[in-house]
């Protein structure tokens, strides 16, 4: 077993499906203890639990609604009792889409996407920073999207939430730099996950043609980028966005 992250603990929101699952397994393979959080998909949580059984108690799959300040506070309160040494890595990966043109978008869809993608990132980072400060060490990675930079038709809520994550990251990176905590974003392009499952075939083909590498990413390729930023060696990388978008 690779021991690159031995004696380190990672918390991954949205950690049981797609990109989050790939990140969780990648860090586990390298010796980390991982808390993989989920909210709505029990089947995915159970599947990760089964897949990670070989890691024993280093994998903890727990339910947490990142849109709820109370639920997030509860998780971190329990975490601090279980892990006195604290967290070294936070990956804020929870994200949803509720697409629609702005003029016809229900306020509920706007609020739900912003609450999950942006407020959820804020709440998780707030508690992680407080946990990391005493040890003067930490790695925080937000999973954003090229939609935050370029905007995509029918995704005003999603694009706004992802642009907000970048602003959150850049400001937070300045706030905590002197405490040994780095804060960065990974920005995946099109990735073969459930997030793309509802796209019509014609739209999928158009998106694929728009990628210079002419294919969608694998979740493991995004996990590699997260691992790089989460490593101890990445101590001079902060306040930046690493794109994993095939040249988009």
C-alpha atoms as a printed R data frame, in Angstrom:
    type eleno elety resid chain resno       x      y       z
1   ATOM     1    CA   UNK     A     1   0.000  0.000   0.000
2   ATOM     2    CA   UNK     A     2   1.164  3.526  -0.814
3   ATOM     3    CA   UNK     A     3   1.551  5.495   2.448
4   ATOM     4    CA   UNK     A     4   1.704  9.035   1.046
5   ATOM     5    CA   UNK     A     5  -1.244 10.138   3.200
6   ATOM     6    CA   UNK     A     6  -0.664  7.881   6.209
7   ATOM     7    CA   UNK     A     7  -1.693  9.527   9.490
8   ATOM     8    CA   UNK     A     8  -3.808 12.087   7.621
9   ATOM     9    CA   UNK     A     9  -7.591 12.412   7.716
10  ATOM    10    CA   UNK     A    10  -9.676 13.655   4.812
11  ATOM    11    CA   UNK     A    11 -13.309 14.779   4.812
12  ATOM    12    CA   UNK     A    12 -15.030 14.610   1.437
13  ATOM    13    CA   UNK     A    13 -18.529 16.012   0.974
14  ATOM    14    CA   UNK     A    14 -20.421 14.303  -1.817
15  ATOM    15    CA   UNK     A    15 -17.925 11.521  -1.247
16  ATOM    16    CA   UNK     A    16 -19.836  8.402  -2.268
17  ATOM    17    CA   UNK     A    17 -20.604  8.918  -5.965
18  ATOM    18    CA   UNK     A    18 -18.767  9.835  -9.143
19  ATOM    19    CA   UNK     A    19 -15.825 12.160  -8.591
20  ATOM    20    CA   UNK     A    20 -16.191 12.102  -4.809
21  ATOM    21    CA   UNK     A    21 -16.076  8.315  -4.711
22  ATOM    22    CA   UNK     A    22 -12.963  8.284  -6.916
23  ATOM    23    CA   UNK     A    23 -11.252 10.808  -4.600
24  ATOM    24    CA   UNK     A    24 -12.181  8.798  -1.517
25  ATOM    25    CA   UNK     A    25 -10.793  5.549  -2.911
26  ATOM    26    CA   UNK     A    26  -7.670  7.282  -4.223
27  ATOM    27    CA   UNK     A    27  -6.804  8.742  -0.805
28  ATOM    28    CA   UNK     A    28  -7.650  5.477   0.959
29  ATOM    29    CA   UNK     A    29  -5.267  3.603  -1.351
30  ATOM    30    CA   UNK     A    30  -2.559  6.002  -0.200
31  ATOM    31    CA   UNK     A    31  -3.065  5.514   3.504
32  ATOM    32    CA   UNK     A    32  -5.489  8.278   4.500
33  ATOM    33    CA   UNK     A    33  -8.435  7.928   6.811
34  ATOM    34    CA   UNK     A    34 -11.493  9.155   4.899
35  ATOM    35    CA   UNK     A    35 -14.862 10.465   6.011
36  ATOM    36    CA   UNK     A    36 -17.080 10.242   2.910
37  ATOM    37    CA   UNK     A    37 -20.269 12.254   3.369
38  ATOM    38    CA   UNK     A    38 -23.551 11.703   1.567
39  ATOM    39    CA   UNK     A    39 -27.095 12.995   1.780
40  ATOM    40    CA   UNK     A    40 -29.686 11.481  -0.553
41  ATOM    41    CA   UNK     A    41 -28.365  8.308  -2.211
42  ATOM    42    CA   UNK     A    42 -28.307  5.446   0.288
43  ATOM    43    CA   UNK     A    43 -27.475  2.901  -2.410
44  ATOM    44    CA   UNK     A    44 -24.310  4.768  -3.425
45  ATOM    45    CA   UNK     A    45 -23.256  5.081   0.215
46  ATOM    46    CA   UNK     A    46 -23.740  1.348   0.770
47  ATOM    47    CA   UNK     A    47 -21.826  0.566  -2.429
48  ATOM    48    CA   UNK     A    48 -18.837  2.625  -1.307
49  ATOM    49    CA   UNK     A    49 -18.978  0.983   2.111
50  ATOM    50    CA   UNK     A    50 -18.776 -2.411   0.409
51  ATOM    51    CA   UNK     A    51 -16.036 -1.362  -1.999
52  ATOM    52    CA   UNK     A    52 -13.992  0.100   0.836
53  ATOM    53    CA   UNK     A    53 -14.394 -2.773   3.271
54  ATOM    54    CA   UNK     A    54 -10.756 -3.743   2.741
55  ATOM    55    CA   UNK     A    55  -9.691 -0.449   4.321
56  ATOM    56    CA   UNK     A    56 -11.389 -1.317   7.607
57  ATOM    57    CA   UNK     A    57 -11.975  1.561  10.001
58  ATOM    58    CA   UNK     A    58 -10.088  4.027   7.781
59  ATOM    59    CA   UNK     A    59 -13.299  4.516   5.776
60  ATOM    60    CA   UNK     A    60 -16.214  6.202   7.521
61  ATOM    61    CA   UNK     A    61 -19.333  6.750   5.405
62  ATOM    62    CA   UNK     A    62 -21.634  9.245   7.108
63  ATOM    63    CA   UNK     A    63 -24.794 11.108   6.230
64  ATOM    64    CA   UNK     A    64 -24.681 14.917   6.287
65  ATOM    65    CA   UNK     A    65 -26.800 17.586   4.604
66  ATOM    66    CA   UNK     A    66 -24.286 20.281   3.667
67  ATOM    67    CA   UNK     A    67 -27.077 22.813   3.126
68  ATOM    68    CA   UNK     A    68 -27.995 22.626   6.813
69  ATOM    69    CA   UNK     A    69 -25.833 24.619   9.224
70  ATOM    70    CA   UNK     A    70 -27.131 22.456  12.073
71  ATOM    71    CA   UNK     A    71 -26.321 19.185  10.315
72  ATOM    72    CA   UNK     A    72 -22.830 20.343   9.345
73  ATOM    73    CA   UNK     A    73 -22.132 21.533  12.907
74  ATOM    74    CA   UNK     A    74 -23.341 18.177  14.231
75  ATOM    75    CA   UNK     A    75 -21.009 16.282  11.900
76  ATOM    76    CA   UNK     A    76 -17.971 18.352  12.867
77  ATOM    77    CA   UNK     A    77 -18.791 18.099  16.560
78  ATOM    78    CA   UNK     A    78 -18.851 14.304  16.305
79  ATOM    79    CA   UNK     A    79 -15.756 14.338  14.091
80  ATOM    80    CA   UNK     A    80 -13.714 16.255  16.647
81  ATOM    81    CA   UNK     A    81 -14.574 13.672  19.292
82  ATOM    82    CA   UNK     A    82 -13.601 10.783  16.997
83  ATOM    83    CA   UNK     A    83 -10.443 12.378  15.554
84  ATOM    84    CA   UNK     A    84  -8.619 14.417  18.215
85  ATOM    85    CA   UNK     A    85  -5.711 15.024  15.813
86  ATOM    86    CA   UNK     A    86  -8.062 16.899  13.504
87  ATOM    87    CA   UNK     A    87  -8.594 17.045   9.765
88  ATOM    88    CA   UNK     A    88  -5.776 17.652   7.289
89  ATOM    89    CA   UNK     A    89  -7.735 17.567   4.031
90  ATOM    90    CA   UNK     A    90 -11.168 18.898   3.112
91  ATOM    91    CA   UNK     A    91 -12.596 18.224  -0.335
92  ATOM    92    CA   UNK     A    92 -15.838 20.157  -0.878
93  ATOM    93    CA   UNK     A    93 -17.394 18.149  -3.684
94  ATOM    94    CA   UNK     A    94 -21.158 18.227  -3.037
95  ATOM    95    CA   UNK     A    95 -22.903 19.527  -6.123
96  ATOM    96    CA   UNK     A    96 -26.179 19.340  -8.006
97  ATOM    97    CA   UNK     A    97 -27.674 20.688 -11.243
98  ATOM    98    CA   UNK     A    98 -31.189 21.982 -11.831
99  ATOM    99    CA   UNK     A    99 -31.010 23.286 -15.385
100 ATOM   100    CA   UNK     A   100 -33.424 25.696 -17.008
101 ATOM   101    CA   UNK     A   101 -33.476 29.066 -18.735
102 ATOM   102    CA   UNK     A   102 -33.398 31.930 -16.262
103 ATOM   103    CA   UNK     A   103 -36.726 33.455 -17.283
104 ATOM   104    CA   UNK     A   104 -38.541 30.215 -16.501
105 ATOM   105    CA   UNK     A   105 -36.431 29.020 -13.556
106 ATOM   106    CA   UNK     A   106 -38.351 28.412 -10.314
107 ATOM   107    CA   UNK     A   107 -36.868 30.208  -7.331
108 ATOM   108    CA   UNK     A   108 -36.697 26.815  -5.610
109 ATOM   109    CA   UNK     A   109 -34.272 25.522  -8.263
110 ATOM   110    CA   UNK     A   110 -32.088 28.615  -7.929
111 ATOM   111    CA   UNK     A   111 -31.978 28.348  -4.144
112 ATOM   112    CA   UNK     A   112 -31.392 24.603  -4.067
113 ATOM   113    CA   UNK     A   113 -28.383 24.739  -6.389
114 ATOM   114    CA   UNK     A   114 -26.817 27.729  -4.618
115 ATOM   115    CA   UNK     A   115 -27.465 26.162  -1.202
116 ATOM   116    CA   UNK     A   116 -25.816 22.868  -2.113
117 ATOM   117    CA   UNK     A   117 -22.946 24.016  -4.286
118 ATOM   118    CA   UNK     A   118 -21.964 27.328  -2.672
119 ATOM   119    CA   UNK     A   119 -23.425 27.519   0.834
120 ATOM   120    CA   UNK     A   120 -22.458 23.893   1.392
121 ATOM   121    CA   UNK     A   121 -18.859 24.737   0.454
122 ATOM   122    CA   UNK     A   122 -18.893 27.695   2.848
123 ATOM   123    CA   UNK     A   123 -20.243 25.670   5.764
124 ATOM   124    CA   UNK     A   124 -17.814 22.793   5.298
125 ATOM   125    CA   UNK     A   125 -14.835 25.130   4.875
126 ATOM   126    CA   UNK     A   126 -15.796 27.223   7.915
127 ATOM   127    CA   UNK     A   127 -15.674 24.228  10.246
128 ATOM   128    CA   UNK     A   128 -12.622 22.718   8.564
129 ATOM   129    CA   UNK     A   129 -10.639 25.935   8.976
130 ATOM   130    CA   UNK     A   130 -11.501 26.127  12.683
131 ATOM   131    CA   UNK     A   131 -10.372 22.512  13.039
132 ATOM   132    CA   UNK     A   132  -7.119 23.082  11.122
133 ATOM   133    CA   UNK     A   133  -6.006 26.304  12.806
134 ATOM   134    CA   UNK     A   134  -4.500 24.778  15.986
135 ATOM   135    CA   UNK     A   135  -2.153 22.535  13.969
136 ATOM   136    CA   UNK     A   136  -1.335 25.311  11.458
137 ATOM   137    CA   UNK     A   137  -1.718 22.889   8.559
138 ATOM   138    CA   UNK     A   138  -4.426 22.035   6.088
139 ATOM   139    CA   UNK     A   139  -5.413 21.459   2.483
140 ATOM   140    CA   UNK     A   140  -8.821 22.616   1.235
141 ATOM   141    CA   UNK     A   141  -9.977 21.804  -2.288
142 ATOM   142    CA   UNK     A   142 -13.261 22.955  -3.833
143 ATOM   143    CA   UNK     A   143 -14.650 21.156  -6.884
144 ATOM   144    CA   UNK     A   144 -15.794 23.900  -9.234
145 ATOM   145    CA   UNK     A   145 -16.532 23.866 -12.997
146 ATOM   146    CA   UNK     A   146 -15.663 25.675 -16.231
147 ATOM   147    CA   UNK     A   147 -19.315 26.795 -16.098
148 ATOM   148    CA   UNK     A   148 -18.247 29.270 -13.446
149 ATOM   149    CA   UNK     A   149 -15.860 30.935 -15.863
150 ATOM   150    CA   UNK     A   150 -17.557 30.539 -19.221
151 ATOM   151    CA   UNK     A   151 -21.238 30.127 -18.352
152 ATOM   152    CA   UNK     A   152 -23.449 27.613 -20.114
153 ATOM   153    CA   UNK     A   153 -26.889 28.161 -21.561
154 ATOM   154    CA   UNK     A   154 -29.607 26.914 -19.225
155 ATOM   155    CA   UNK     A   155 -27.277 26.814 -16.218
156 ATOM   156    CA   UNK     A   156 -27.414 30.288 -14.687
157 ATOM   157    CA   UNK     A   157 -27.860 28.858 -11.195
158 ATOM   158    CA   UNK     A   158 -25.103 26.261 -11.606
159 ATOM   159    CA   UNK     A   159 -22.704 28.720 -13.233
160 ATOM   160    CA   UNK     A   160 -23.314 31.318 -10.519
161 ATOM   161    CA   UNK     A   161 -22.654 28.755  -7.787
162 ATOM   162    CA   UNK     A   162 -19.421 27.619  -9.410
163 ATOM   163    CA   UNK     A   163 -18.166 31.165  -9.972
164 ATOM   164    CA   UNK     A   164 -18.979 31.807  -6.317
165 ATOM   165    CA   UNK     A   165 -16.806 28.875  -5.270
166 ATOM   166    CA   UNK     A   166 -13.832 30.395  -7.061
167 ATOM   167    CA   UNK     A   167 -14.350 33.731  -5.304
168 ATOM   168    CA   UNK     A   168 -14.747 31.929  -1.988
169 ATOM   169    CA   UNK     A   169 -11.535 30.016  -2.608
170 ATOM   170    CA   UNK     A   170  -9.464 33.062  -3.536
171 ATOM   171    CA   UNK     A   171 -10.566 35.090  -0.521
172 ATOM   172    CA   UNK     A   172 -10.198 32.212   1.920
173 ATOM   173    CA   UNK     A   173  -6.729 31.399   0.567
174 ATOM   174    CA   UNK     A   174  -5.600 34.908   1.572
175 ATOM   175    CA   UNK     A   175  -7.219 34.648   4.996
176 ATOM   176    CA   UNK     A   176  -5.502 31.421   6.050
177 ATOM   177    CA   UNK     A   177  -2.199 31.462   4.164
178 ATOM   178    CA   UNK     A   178  -0.195 32.528   7.230
179 ATOM   179    CA   UNK     A   179  -1.651 29.562   9.154
180 ATOM   180    CA   UNK     A   180  -0.183 26.951   6.837
181 ATOM   181    CA   UNK     A   181  -3.521 26.182   5.154
182 ATOM   182    CA   UNK     A   182  -3.770 26.138   1.364
183 ATOM   183    CA   UNK     A   183  -7.047 26.598  -0.500
184 ATOM   184    CA   UNK     A   184  -7.524 25.744  -4.171
185 ATOM   185    CA   UNK     A   185 -10.095 24.660  -6.733
186 ATOM   186    CA   UNK     A   186 -10.117 21.779  -9.169
187 ATOM   187    CA   UNK     A   187 -12.276 22.537 -12.195
188 ATOM   188    CA   UNK     A   188 -13.315 19.381 -14.071
189 ATOM   189    CA   UNK     A   189 -14.848 19.656 -17.493
190 ATOM   190    CA   UNK     A   190 -17.151 16.914 -18.724
191 ATOM   191    CA   UNK     A   191 -16.700 13.792 -16.599
192 ATOM   192    CA   UNK     A   192 -18.298 10.375 -17.033
193 ATOM   193    CA   UNK     A   193 -20.547 10.454 -13.944
194 ATOM   194    CA   UNK     A   194 -24.254 10.481 -13.100
195 ATOM   195    CA   UNK     A   195 -24.227 14.258 -13.605
196 ATOM   196    CA   UNK     A   196 -24.135 13.648 -17.372
197 ATOM   197    CA   UNK     A   197 -26.518 10.697 -17.408
198 ATOM   198    CA   UNK     A   198 -29.594 12.811 -18.157
199 ATOM   199    CA   UNK     A   199 -28.112 14.509 -21.231
200 ATOM   200    CA   UNK     A   200 -29.646 13.527 -24.595
201 ATOM   201    CA   UNK     A   201 -27.261 11.641 -26.890
202 ATOM   202    CA   UNK     A   202 -27.110 14.544 -29.348
203 ATOM   203    CA   UNK     A   203 -26.066 16.956 -26.607
204 ATOM   204    CA   UNK     A   204 -23.458 14.508 -25.272
205 ATOM   205    CA   UNK     A   205 -21.966 14.192 -28.747
206 ATOM   206    CA   UNK     A   206 -21.853 17.968 -29.180
207 ATOM   207    CA   UNK     A   207 -20.125 18.380 -25.830
208 ATOM   208    CA   UNK     A   208 -17.613 15.672 -26.655
209 ATOM   209    CA   UNK     A   209 -16.760 17.299 -29.993
210 ATOM   210    CA   UNK     A   210 -16.110 20.571 -28.171
211 ATOM   211    CA   UNK     A   211 -13.332 18.986 -26.094
212 ATOM   212    CA   UNK     A   212  -9.924 19.142 -27.829
213 ATOM   213    CA   UNK     A   213  -9.050 15.693 -26.431
214 ATOM   214    CA   UNK     A   214 -12.327 14.425 -27.955
215 ATOM   215    CA   UNK     A   215 -13.465 12.510 -24.888
216 ATOM   216    CA   UNK     A   216 -14.887 12.998 -21.409
217 ATOM   217    CA   UNK     A   217 -12.701 12.617 -18.325
218 ATOM   218    CA   UNK     A   218 -12.697  9.624 -16.023
219 ATOM   219    CA   UNK     A   219 -13.376 10.354 -12.344
220 ATOM   220    CA   UNK     A   220  -9.953  8.937 -11.479
221 ATOM   221    CA   UNK     A   221  -8.298 11.646 -13.578
222 ATOM   222    CA   UNK     A   222  -9.982 14.321 -11.481
223 ATOM   223    CA   UNK     A   223  -9.015 12.487  -8.298
224 ATOM   224    CA   UNK     A   224  -5.383 12.696  -9.391
225 ATOM   225    CA   UNK     A   225  -5.588 16.499  -9.568
226 ATOM   226    CA   UNK     A   226  -7.194 16.676  -6.124
227 ATOM   227    CA   UNK     A   227  -4.517 14.406  -4.702
228 ATOM   228    CA   UNK     A   228  -1.785 16.674  -6.061
229 ATOM   229    CA   UNK     A   229  -3.243 19.753  -4.376
230 ATOM   230    CA   UNK     A   230  -3.877 17.804  -1.160
231 ATOM   231    CA   UNK     A   231  -0.274 16.635  -0.867
232 ATOM   232    CA   UNK     A   232   2.269 18.078   1.538
233 ATOM   233    CA   UNK     A   233   4.447 18.927  -1.446
234 ATOM   234    CA   UNK     A   234   1.805 21.384  -2.698
235 ATOM   235    CA   UNK     A   235   2.705 23.786   0.100
236 ATOM   236    CA   UNK     A   236   3.311 26.753  -2.240
237 ATOM   237    CA   UNK     A   237   0.168 26.326  -4.336
238 ATOM   238    CA   UNK     A   238  -2.774 28.310  -3.017
239 ATOM   239    CA   UNK     A   239  -5.485 30.570  -4.380
240 ATOM   240    CA   UNK     A   240  -5.497 28.892  -7.779
241 ATOM   241    CA   UNK     A   241  -7.767 26.787  -9.978
242 ATOM   242    CA   UNK     A   242  -6.454 23.641 -11.637
243 ATOM   243    CA   UNK     A   243  -8.461 22.813 -14.747
244 ATOM   244    CA   UNK     A   244  -9.037 19.184 -15.685
245 ATOM   245    CA   UNK     A   245 -11.036 19.867 -18.805
246 ATOM   246    CA   UNK     A   246  -9.302 18.222 -21.749
247 ATOM   247    CA   UNK     A   247  -8.291 21.582 -23.225
248 ATOM   248    CA   UNK     A   248 -11.656 23.350 -23.084
